[in-house]
């Protein structure tokens, strides 16, 4: 529990202090946001706002996590980083690097499009495959690895889907959620606020899984075979702290944008937490806002290709409401409420199996 508090506090402070420094640095170097011509006209006022703020989130998260473990080791408690946590941090950093390249190209070439779609997907594919291979290794004393070749909901379900099937599933899931957060990052504070809620849920889930671990409470019917639940909660707390500190400056009107650096990294970290806590399908509910916004894009594109008609005024969904006359702050707050309801529903399902059965 101490590591959770230390990691969250350190990353929060670093992000709160580091973000304004990044704003000044990026503004001085001209690292400003370019606006798509086909986007809402109200966004033109945001042109030139510093971007790539996701670098602060990633760096603050990494420092917060490792400082927490350094403090623990210094206190001679003997709590080194775990394989599960390192895999999730690798996924966050790797996808953040892909997003950084995308952002840098946009800035360098002064255009709204960065990496070509194939190159961007290729980068996500490489990071996802490496994660899929490594996450099945590093068994602990109970032969439990950070992930298994099973699909999971509240825990692993059904038969193994095999190594190849698992790798395909991992890549699909990671690319899906990293792009979902990227699509959500269209209004000031929307993606960062929604991600904070999901990360807070994973702090609670990691703690609950620790208290009901099969390795500590015995092989009960509802115990969890999760390799490092406490350290996964530490990772979630570190990223949560960094995201909250960034949100202070990213809230409407935003002084800085996270860019693809942040959105891909945050999508990666919640996907990584889903695999290592055995809650893959539960993340679809916890991150329901991301799923809804992604579906709005799929529906819009599918409808236009099939019927040449649009369902929404503009996709993703938040831009539909912008063009319907809603104020940006109104959309952000109401979407945060939807995200909170999705997290509440997901946590309710997670705890439901522990309720006494009549």
mmCIF file of N, CA, C and O in Angstrom, residues 56-107:
data_model
loop_
_atom_site.group_PDB
_atom_site.id
_atom_site.type_symbol
_atom_site.label_atom_id
_atom_site.label_comp_id
_atom_site.label_asym_id
_atom_site.label_seq_id
_atom_site.Cartn_x
_atom_site.Cartn_y
_atom_site.Cartn_z
ATOM 1 N N UNK A 56 5.358 13.971 -20.831
ATOM 2 C CA UNK A 56 5.382 14.247 -19.391
ATOM 3 C C UNK A 56 4.702 13.111 -18.632
ATOM 4 O O UNK A 56 5.193 12.666 -17.583
ATOM 5 N N UNK A 57 3.571 12.635 -19.149
ATOM 6 C CA UNK A 57 2.847 11.547 -18.488
ATOM 7 C C UNK A 57 3.714 10.295 -18.406
ATOM 8 O O UNK A 57 3.824 9.657 -17.350
ATOM 9 N N UNK A 58 4.348 9.933 -19.515
ATOM 10 C CA UNK A 58 5.165 8.719 -19.553
ATOM 11 C C UNK A 58 6.357 8.848 -18.607
ATOM 12 O O UNK A 58 6.627 7.945 -17.793
ATOM 13 N N UNK A 59 7.076 9.951 -18.698
ATOM 14 C CA UNK A 59 8.272 10.127 -17.869
ATOM 15 C C UNK A 59 7.910 10.187 -16.386
ATOM 16 O O UNK A 59 8.554 9.547 -15.542
ATOM 17 N N UNK A 60 6.875 10.947 -16.034
ATOM 18 C CA UNK A 60 6.467 11.052 -14.631
ATOM 19 C C UNK A 60 6.013 9.700 -14.088
ATOM 20 O O UNK A 60 6.303 9.351 -12.931
ATOM 21 N N UNK A 61 5.313 8.909 -14.916
ATOM 22 C CA UNK A 61 4.856 7.577 -14.490
ATOM 23 C C UNK A 61 6.037 6.662 -14.203
ATOM 24 O O UNK A 61 6.067 5.962 -13.173
ATOM 25 N N UNK A 62 7.010 6.652 -15.105
ATOM 26 C CA UNK A 62 8.181 5.787 -14.925
ATOM 27 C C UNK A 62 8.970 6.185 -13.688
ATOM 28 O O UNK A 62 9.369 5.327 -12.885
ATOM 29 N N UNK A 63 9.193 7.483 -13.515
ATOM 30 C CA UNK A 63 9.951 7.938 -12.346
ATOM 31 C C UNK A 63 9.186 7.634 -11.064
ATOM 32 O O UNK A 63 9.754 7.145 -10.075
ATOM 33 N N UNK A 64 7.875 7.894 -11.059
ATOM 34 C CA UNK A 64 7.071 7.616 -9.875
ATOM 35 C C UNK A 64 7.121 6.156 -9.484
ATOM 36 O O UNK A 64 7.278 5.814 -8.302
ATOM 37 N N UNK A 65 7.007 5.270 -10.474
ATOM 38 C CA UNK A 65 7.042 3.829 -10.178
ATOM 39 C C UNK A 65 8.399 3.407 -9.618
ATOM 40 O O UNK A 65 8.470 2.742 -8.578
ATOM 41 N N UNK A 66 9.480 3.790 -10.289
ATOM 42 C CA UNK A 66 10.800 3.322 -9.864
ATOM 43 C C UNK A 66 11.269 4.002 -8.577
ATOM 44 O O UNK A 66 11.979 3.377 -7.778
ATOM 45 N N UNK A 67 10.872 5.250 -8.352
ATOM 46 C CA UNK A 67 11.204 5.892 -7.080
ATOM 47 C C UNK A 67 10.498 5.177 -5.929
ATOM 48 O O UNK A 67 11.082 4.962 -4.864
ATOM 49 N N UNK A 68 9.238 4.793 -6.131
ATOM 50 C CA UNK A 68 8.503 4.068 -5.097
ATOM 51 C C UNK A 68 9.226 2.786 -4.725
ATOM 52 O O UNK A 68 9.364 2.455 -3.541
ATOM 53 N N UNK A 69 9.721 2.066 -5.723
ATOM 54 C CA UNK A 69 10.456 0.832 -5.424
ATOM 55 C C UNK A 69 11.820 1.137 -4.834
ATOM 56 O O UNK A 69 12.311 0.391 -3.977
ATOM 57 N N UNK A 70 12.441 2.235 -5.273
ATOM 58 C CA UNK A 70 13.723 2.612 -4.693
ATOM 59 C C UNK A 70 13.603 2.957 -3.231
ATOM 60 O O UNK A 70 14.441 2.569 -2.410
ATOM 61 N N UNK A 71 12.540 3.678 -2.865
ATOM 62 C CA UNK A 71 12.311 4.029 -1.467
ATOM 63 C C UNK A 71 12.079 2.780 -0.635
ATOM 64 O O UNK A 71 12.592 2.632 0.484
ATOM 65 N N UNK A 72 11.330 1.824 -1.184
ATOM 66 C CA UNK A 72 11.043 0.587 -0.459
ATOM 67 C C UNK A 72 12.311 -0.227 -0.250
ATOM 68 O O UNK A 72 12.571 -0.747 0.844
ATOM 69 N N UNK A 73 13.121 -0.340 -1.304
ATOM 70 C CA UNK A 73 14.359 -1.103 -1.186
ATOM 71 C C UNK A 73 15.311 -0.410 -0.217
ATOM 72 O O UNK A 73 15.981 -1.043 0.596
ATOM 73 N N UNK A 74 15.363 0.921 -0.276
ATOM 74 C CA UNK A 74 16.234 1.683 0.618
ATOM 75 C C UNK A 74 15.830 1.456 2.074
ATOM 76 O O UNK A 74 16.659 1.475 2.976
ATOM 77 N N UNK A 75 14.522 1.256 2.272
ATOM 78 C CA UNK A 75 14.033 0.993 3.626
ATOM 79 C C UNK A 75 14.239 -0.462 4.030
ATOM 80 O O UNK A 75 13.763 -0.888 5.076
ATOM 81 N N UNK A 76 14.921 -1.226 3.167
ATOM 82 C CA UNK A 76 15.293 -2.621 3.431
ATOM 83 C C UNK A 76 14.070 -3.523 3.585
ATOM 84 O O UNK A 76 14.069 -4.484 4.336
ATOM 85 N N UNK A 77 13.033 -3.175 2.852
ATOM 86 C CA UNK A 77 11.860 -4.049 2.835
ATOM 87 C C UNK A 77 12.038 -5.129 1.778
ATOM 88 O O UNK A 77 11.497 -6.219 1.892
ATOM 89 N N UNK A 78 12.826 -4.830 0.745
ATOM 90 C CA UNK A 78 13.089 -5.821 -0.288
ATOM 91 C C UNK A 78 11.922 -6.029 -1.217
ATOM 92 O O UNK A 78 11.294 -7.081 -1.211
ATOM 93 N N UNK A 79 11.574 -5.017 -2.003
ATOM 94 C CA UNK A 79 10.410 -5.094 -2.884
ATOM 95 C C UNK A 79 10.802 -4.624 -4.282
ATOM 96 O O UNK A 79 10.465 -3.504 -4.671
ATOM 97 N N UNK A 80 11.515 -5.443 -5.044
ATOM 98 C CA UNK A 80 11.975 -5.013 -6.375
ATOM 99 C C UNK A 80 10.822 -4.973 -7.372
ATOM 100 O O UNK A 80 9.749 -5.535 -7.124
ATOM 101 N N UNK A 81 11.019 -4.299 -8.511
ATOM 102 C CA UNK A 81 9.993 -4.300 -9.557
ATOM 103 C C UNK A 81 9.664 -5.717 -10.006
ATOM 104 O O UNK A 81 10.521 -6.605 -9.995
ATOM 105 N N UNK A 82 8.429 -5.930 -10.409
ATOM 106 C CA UNK A 82 7.985 -7.259 -10.820
ATOM 107 C C UNK A 82 7.875 -7.357 -12.341
ATOM 108 O O UNK A 82 7.787 -6.339 -13.036
ATOM 109 N N UNK A 83 7.839 -8.583 -12.821
ATOM 110 C CA UNK A 83 7.766 -8.819 -14.262
ATOM 111 C C UNK A 83 6.474 -8.258 -14.848
ATOM 112 O O UNK A 83 6.480 -7.645 -15.921
ATOM 113 N N UNK A 84 5.359 -8.446 -14.158
ATOM 114 C CA UNK A 84 4.075 -7.973 -14.680
ATOM 115 C C UNK A 84 4.088 -6.463 -14.864
ATOM 116 O O UNK A 84 3.667 -5.931 -15.907
ATOM 117 N N UNK A 85 4.574 -5.754 -13.854
ATOM 118 C CA UNK A 85 4.619 -4.297 -13.926
ATOM 119 C C UNK A 85 5.548 -3.821 -15.025
ATOM 120 O O UNK A 85 5.226 -2.883 -15.774
ATOM 121 N N UNK A 86 6.700 -4.447 -15.147
ATOM 122 C CA UNK A 86 7.660 -4.041 -16.178
ATOM 123 C C UNK A 86 7.099 -4.268 -17.575
ATOM 124 O O UNK A 86 7.364 -3.480 -18.493
ATOM 125 N N UNK A 87 6.316 -5.331 -17.757
ATOM 126 C CA UNK A 87 5.707 -5.574 -19.064
ATOM 127 C C UNK A 87 4.710 -4.471 -19.413
ATOM 128 O O UNK A 87 4.659 -3.999 -20.547
ATOM 129 N N UNK A 88 3.901 -4.060 -18.427
ATOM 130 C CA UNK A 88 2.918 -3.001 -18.682
ATOM 131 C C UNK A 88 3.621 -1.677 -18.967
ATOM 132 O O UNK A 88 3.231 -0.928 -19.875
ATOM 133 N N UNK A 89 4.679 -1.388 -18.215
ATOM 134 C CA UNK A 89 5.432 -0.152 -18.442
ATOM 135 C C UNK A 89 6.129 -0.172 -19.796
ATOM 136 O O UNK A 89 6.232 0.864 -20.466
ATOM 137 N N UNK A 90 6.603 -1.347 -20.207
ATOM 138 C CA UNK A 90 7.188 -1.470 -21.545
ATOM 139 C C UNK A 90 6.154 -1.160 -22.615
ATOM 140 O O UNK A 90 6.433 -0.441 -23.588
ATOM 141 N N UNK A 91 4.950 -1.694 -22.444
ATOM 142 C CA UNK A 91 3.889 -1.468 -23.428
ATOM 143 C C UNK A 91 3.538 0.017 -23.498
ATOM 144 O O UNK A 91 3.375 0.573 -24.595
ATOM 145 N N UNK A 92 3.437 0.657 -22.346
ATOM 146 C CA UNK A 92 3.134 2.090 -22.324
ATOM 147 C C UNK A 92 4.233 2.888 -23.028
ATOM 148 O O UNK A 92 3.951 3.750 -23.865
ATOM 149 N N UNK A 93 5.482 2.586 -22.703
ATOM 150 C CA UNK A 93 6.601 3.346 -23.264
ATOM 151 C C UNK A 93 6.763 3.076 -24.756
ATOM 152 O O UNK A 93 7.027 4.004 -25.539
ATOM 153 N N UNK A 94 6.600 1.820 -25.164
ATOM 154 C CA UNK A 94 6.741 1.474 -26.580
ATOM 155 C C UNK A 94 5.703 2.154 -27.446
ATOM 156 O O UNK A 94 6.016 2.738 -28.490
ATOM 157 N N UNK A 95 4.442 2.108 -27.011
ATOM 158 C CA UNK A 95 3.394 2.772 -27.780
ATOM 159 C C UNK A 95 3.543 4.293 -27.708
ATOM 160 O O UNK A 95 3.233 4.998 -28.669
ATOM 161 N N UNK A 96 4.021 4.783 -26.565
ATOM 162 C CA UNK A 96 4.288 6.208 -26.458
ATOM 163 C C UNK A 96 5.353 6.649 -27.448
ATOM 164 O O UNK A 96 5.261 7.747 -28.023
ATOM 165 N N UNK A 97 6.359 5.790 -27.684
ATOM 166 C CA UNK A 97 7.408 6.104 -28.657
ATOM 167 C C UNK A 97 6.844 6.164 -30.071
ATOM 168 O O UNK A 97 7.220 7.033 -30.867
ATOM 169 N N UNK A 98 5.932 5.248 -30.399
ATOM 170 C CA UNK A 98 5.274 5.283 -31.713
ATOM 171 C C UNK A 98 4.489 6.591 -31.857
ATOM 172 O O UNK A 98 4.547 7.264 -32.899
ATOM 173 N N UNK A 99 3.759 6.957 -30.813
ATOM 174 C CA UNK A 99 3.009 8.202 -30.844
ATOM 175 C C UNK A 99 3.909 9.424 -30.935
ATOM 176 O O UNK A 99 3.564 10.413 -31.607
ATOM 177 N N UNK A 100 5.066 9.361 -30.277
ATOM 178 C CA UNK A 100 6.010 10.479 -30.325
ATOM 179 C C UNK A 100 6.502 10.701 -31.754
ATOM 180 O O UNK A 100 6.591 11.844 -32.219
ATOM 181 N N UNK A 101 6.813 9.616 -32.459
ATOM 182 C CA UNK A 101 7.231 9.744 -33.863
ATOM 183 C C UNK A 101 6.124 10.382 -34.698
ATOM 184 O O UNK A 101 6.384 11.243 -35.547
ATOM 185 N N UNK A 102 4.897 9.960 -34.451
ATOM 186 C CA UNK A 102 3.757 10.511 -35.178
ATOM 187 C C UNK A 102 3.622 12.012 -34.906
ATOM 188 O O UNK A 102 3.457 12.814 -35.832
ATOM 189 N N UNK A 103 3.705 12.391 -33.634
ATOM 190 C CA UNK A 103 3.598 13.808 -33.270
ATOM 191 C C UNK A 103 4.742 14.625 -33.859
ATOM 192 O O UNK A 103 4.532 15.743 -34.354
ATOM 193 N N UNK A 104 5.948 14.088 -33.788
ATOM 194 C CA UNK A 104 7.114 14.840 -34.250
ATOM 195 C C UNK A 104 7.036 15.102 -35.754
ATOM 196 O O UNK A 104 7.386 16.187 -36.227
ATOM 197 N N UNK A 105 6.577 14.101 -36.500
ATOM 198 C CA UNK A 105 6.444 14.275 -37.953
ATOM 199 C C UNK A 105 5.402 15.358 -38.255
ATOM 200 O O UNK A 105 5.589 16.182 -39.161
ATOM 201 N N UNK A 106 4.287 15.358 -37.511
ATOM 202 C CA UNK A 106 3.274 16.401 -37.702
ATOM 203 C C UNK A 106 3.873 17.786 -37.498
ATOM 204 O O UNK A 106 3.629 18.716 -38.268
ATOM 205 N N UNK A 107 4.668 17.914 -36.439
ATOM 206 C CA UNK A 107 5.257 19.213 -36.120
ATOM 207 C C UNK A 107 6.329 19.591 -37.133
ATOM 208 O O UNK A 107 6.367 20.712 -37.632
#
